[in-house]
XYZ file of C-alpha atoms in Angstrom:
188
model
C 309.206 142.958 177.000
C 309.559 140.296 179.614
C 308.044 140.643 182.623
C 308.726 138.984 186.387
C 306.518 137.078 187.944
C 306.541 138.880 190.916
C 304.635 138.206 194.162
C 302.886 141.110 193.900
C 301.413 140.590 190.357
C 300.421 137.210 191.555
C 298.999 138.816 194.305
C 296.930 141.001 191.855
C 296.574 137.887 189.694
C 294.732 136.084 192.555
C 292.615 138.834 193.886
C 291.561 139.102 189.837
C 290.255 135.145 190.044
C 289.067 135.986 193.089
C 286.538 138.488 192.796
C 285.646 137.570 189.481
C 285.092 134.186 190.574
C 281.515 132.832 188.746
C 281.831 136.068 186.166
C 282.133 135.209 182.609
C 282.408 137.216 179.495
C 279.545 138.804 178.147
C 277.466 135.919 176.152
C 280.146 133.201 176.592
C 281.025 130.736 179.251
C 285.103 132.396 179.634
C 285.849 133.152 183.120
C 286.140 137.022 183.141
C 289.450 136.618 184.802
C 290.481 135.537 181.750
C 289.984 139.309 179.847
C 291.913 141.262 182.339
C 295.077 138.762 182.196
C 295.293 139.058 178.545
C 294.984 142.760 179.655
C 297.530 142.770 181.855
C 299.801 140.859 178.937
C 299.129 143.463 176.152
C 299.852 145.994 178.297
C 303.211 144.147 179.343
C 304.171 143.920 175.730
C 304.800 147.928 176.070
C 305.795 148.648 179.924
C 307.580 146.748 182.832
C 305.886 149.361 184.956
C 304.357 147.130 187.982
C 301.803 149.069 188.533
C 300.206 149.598 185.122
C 300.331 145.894 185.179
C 298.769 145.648 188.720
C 296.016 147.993 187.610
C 295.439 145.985 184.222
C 294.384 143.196 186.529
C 292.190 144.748 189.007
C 290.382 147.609 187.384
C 287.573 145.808 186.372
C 286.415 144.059 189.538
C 285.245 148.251 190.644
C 283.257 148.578 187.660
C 281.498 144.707 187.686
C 282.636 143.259 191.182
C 282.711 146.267 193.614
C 281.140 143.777 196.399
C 284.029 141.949 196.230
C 287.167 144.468 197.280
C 287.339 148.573 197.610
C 288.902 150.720 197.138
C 290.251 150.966 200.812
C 291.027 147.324 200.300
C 293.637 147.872 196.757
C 295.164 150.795 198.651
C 296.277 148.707 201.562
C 297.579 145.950 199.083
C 299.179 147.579 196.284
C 299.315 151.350 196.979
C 297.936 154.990 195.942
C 299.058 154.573 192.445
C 297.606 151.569 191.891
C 293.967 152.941 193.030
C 294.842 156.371 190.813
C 295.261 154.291 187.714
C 292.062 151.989 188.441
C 290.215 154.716 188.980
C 291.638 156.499 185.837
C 289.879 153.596 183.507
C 286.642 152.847 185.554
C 283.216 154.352 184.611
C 280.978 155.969 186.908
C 278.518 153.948 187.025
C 276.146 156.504 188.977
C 275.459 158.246 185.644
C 271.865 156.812 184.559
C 272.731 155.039 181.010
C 275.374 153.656 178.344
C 276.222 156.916 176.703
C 276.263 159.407 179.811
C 279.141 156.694 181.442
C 280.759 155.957 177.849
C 280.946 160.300 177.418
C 282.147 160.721 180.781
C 285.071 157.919 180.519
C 285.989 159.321 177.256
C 285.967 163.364 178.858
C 288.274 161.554 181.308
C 290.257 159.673 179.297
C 291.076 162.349 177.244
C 293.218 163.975 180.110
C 294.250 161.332 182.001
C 298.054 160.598 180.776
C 300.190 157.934 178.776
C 299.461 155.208 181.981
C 295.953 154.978 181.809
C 295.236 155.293 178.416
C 297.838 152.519 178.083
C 295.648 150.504 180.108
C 292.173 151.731 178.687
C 293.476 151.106 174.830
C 294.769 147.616 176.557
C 291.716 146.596 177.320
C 289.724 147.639 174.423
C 292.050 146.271 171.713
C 291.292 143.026 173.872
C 287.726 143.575 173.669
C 287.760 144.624 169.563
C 289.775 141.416 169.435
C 287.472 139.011 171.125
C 284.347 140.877 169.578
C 285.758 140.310 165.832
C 286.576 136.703 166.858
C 283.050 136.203 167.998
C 281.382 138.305 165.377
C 283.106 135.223 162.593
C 280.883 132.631 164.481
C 277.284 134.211 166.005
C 277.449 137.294 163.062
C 275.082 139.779 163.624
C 273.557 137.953 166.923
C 276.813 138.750 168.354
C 274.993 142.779 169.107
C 272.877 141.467 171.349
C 274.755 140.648 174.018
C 275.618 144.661 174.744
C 274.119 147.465 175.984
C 274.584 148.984 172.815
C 274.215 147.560 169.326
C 276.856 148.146 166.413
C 276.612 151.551 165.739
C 277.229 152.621 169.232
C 279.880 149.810 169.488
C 282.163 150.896 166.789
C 281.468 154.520 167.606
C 282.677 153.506 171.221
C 285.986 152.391 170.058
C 286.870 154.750 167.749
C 286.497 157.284 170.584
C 288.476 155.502 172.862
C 291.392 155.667 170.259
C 290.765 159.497 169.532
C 290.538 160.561 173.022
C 294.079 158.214 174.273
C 296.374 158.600 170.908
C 297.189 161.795 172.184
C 298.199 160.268 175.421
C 300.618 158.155 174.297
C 303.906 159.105 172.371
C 303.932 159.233 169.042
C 303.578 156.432 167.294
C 303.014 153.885 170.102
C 303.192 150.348 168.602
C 299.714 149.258 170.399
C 298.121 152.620 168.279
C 298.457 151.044 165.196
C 297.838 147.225 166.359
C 294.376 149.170 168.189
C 294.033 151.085 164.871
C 293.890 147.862 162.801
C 291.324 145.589 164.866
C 289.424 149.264 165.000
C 288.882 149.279 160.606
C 287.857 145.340 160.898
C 284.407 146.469 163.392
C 283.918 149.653 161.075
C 283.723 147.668 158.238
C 281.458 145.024 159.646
């Protein structure tokens, strides 16, 4: 699918570098921004929806960056849907650890609808992506750089694909391509 560049997205494109201006991947020196574009490009590959695409690019800056822009803040600039579908993928992070925020995002996920699992399994095929790429250079060194080591990890993301399969329609092309990355971290 092709996308527009439209003003909006590079609206939501520059509010992204914006906020996660000086933020860099976990244990690497790539600018966060970075993650949520190839986000927002997966995502594309399956919907011309504007706002899925808008929310691929900004829901990350409420769970990391919240300092930065609120939720007022998206609302005024791109919209109630837009804040629904951020909101759909970000984890409370109130809750006190790891797995109380990772069970609660998957209770949510699980009935939250073919958008934002679209966007969730978006961003965590990215993430099983860049994790396999990293695990082939740092190996088992790679772990420490979570919250959670490899056990939790790969029972993270095969969660994530149980609870938003159902979401999507049967047999959604990213399911398998998400399916796929998801056997290379369980057999690590």
């Amino acid at each position: 699918m092709s996308i527009p560049l439209t003003s909006r997205l590079q609206q939501a494109i520059t509010q992204a570098a914006t906020s996660h201006d000086g933020h860099y991947r976990k244990g690497s020196t790539k600018p966060y921004v970075t993650h949520v574009v190839s986000v927002m490009l997966i995502a594309s590959e399956y919907t011309d929806d504007e706002d899925i695409l808008v929310a691929c690019l900004l829901y990350d800056i409420m769970e990391d960056r919240p300092d930065t822009y609120s939720f007022d803040q998206m609302a005024a600039d791109f919209g109630p849907r837009v804040v629904d579908l951020v909101q759909g993928v970000t984890k409370d992070s109130t809750l006190p650890d790891w797995r109380a925020r990772s069970d609660a995002y998957l209770a949510h996920l699980r009935q939250a609808g073919p958008d934002v699992a679209l966007i969730s399994l978006s961003d965590k095929y990215h993430n099983l992506t860049s994790i396999l790429a990293d695990y082939e250079q740092l190996g088992d060194v790679l772990w420490e750089r979570f919250n959670a080591g490899k056990a939790d990890q790969q029972w993270w993301y095969t969660m994530v694909l149980a609870a938003a399969e159902p979401q999507l329609p049967d047999g959604h092309p990213l399911v398998a391509c998400y399916r796929e990355q998801l056997q290379k971290l369980q057999g690590l």
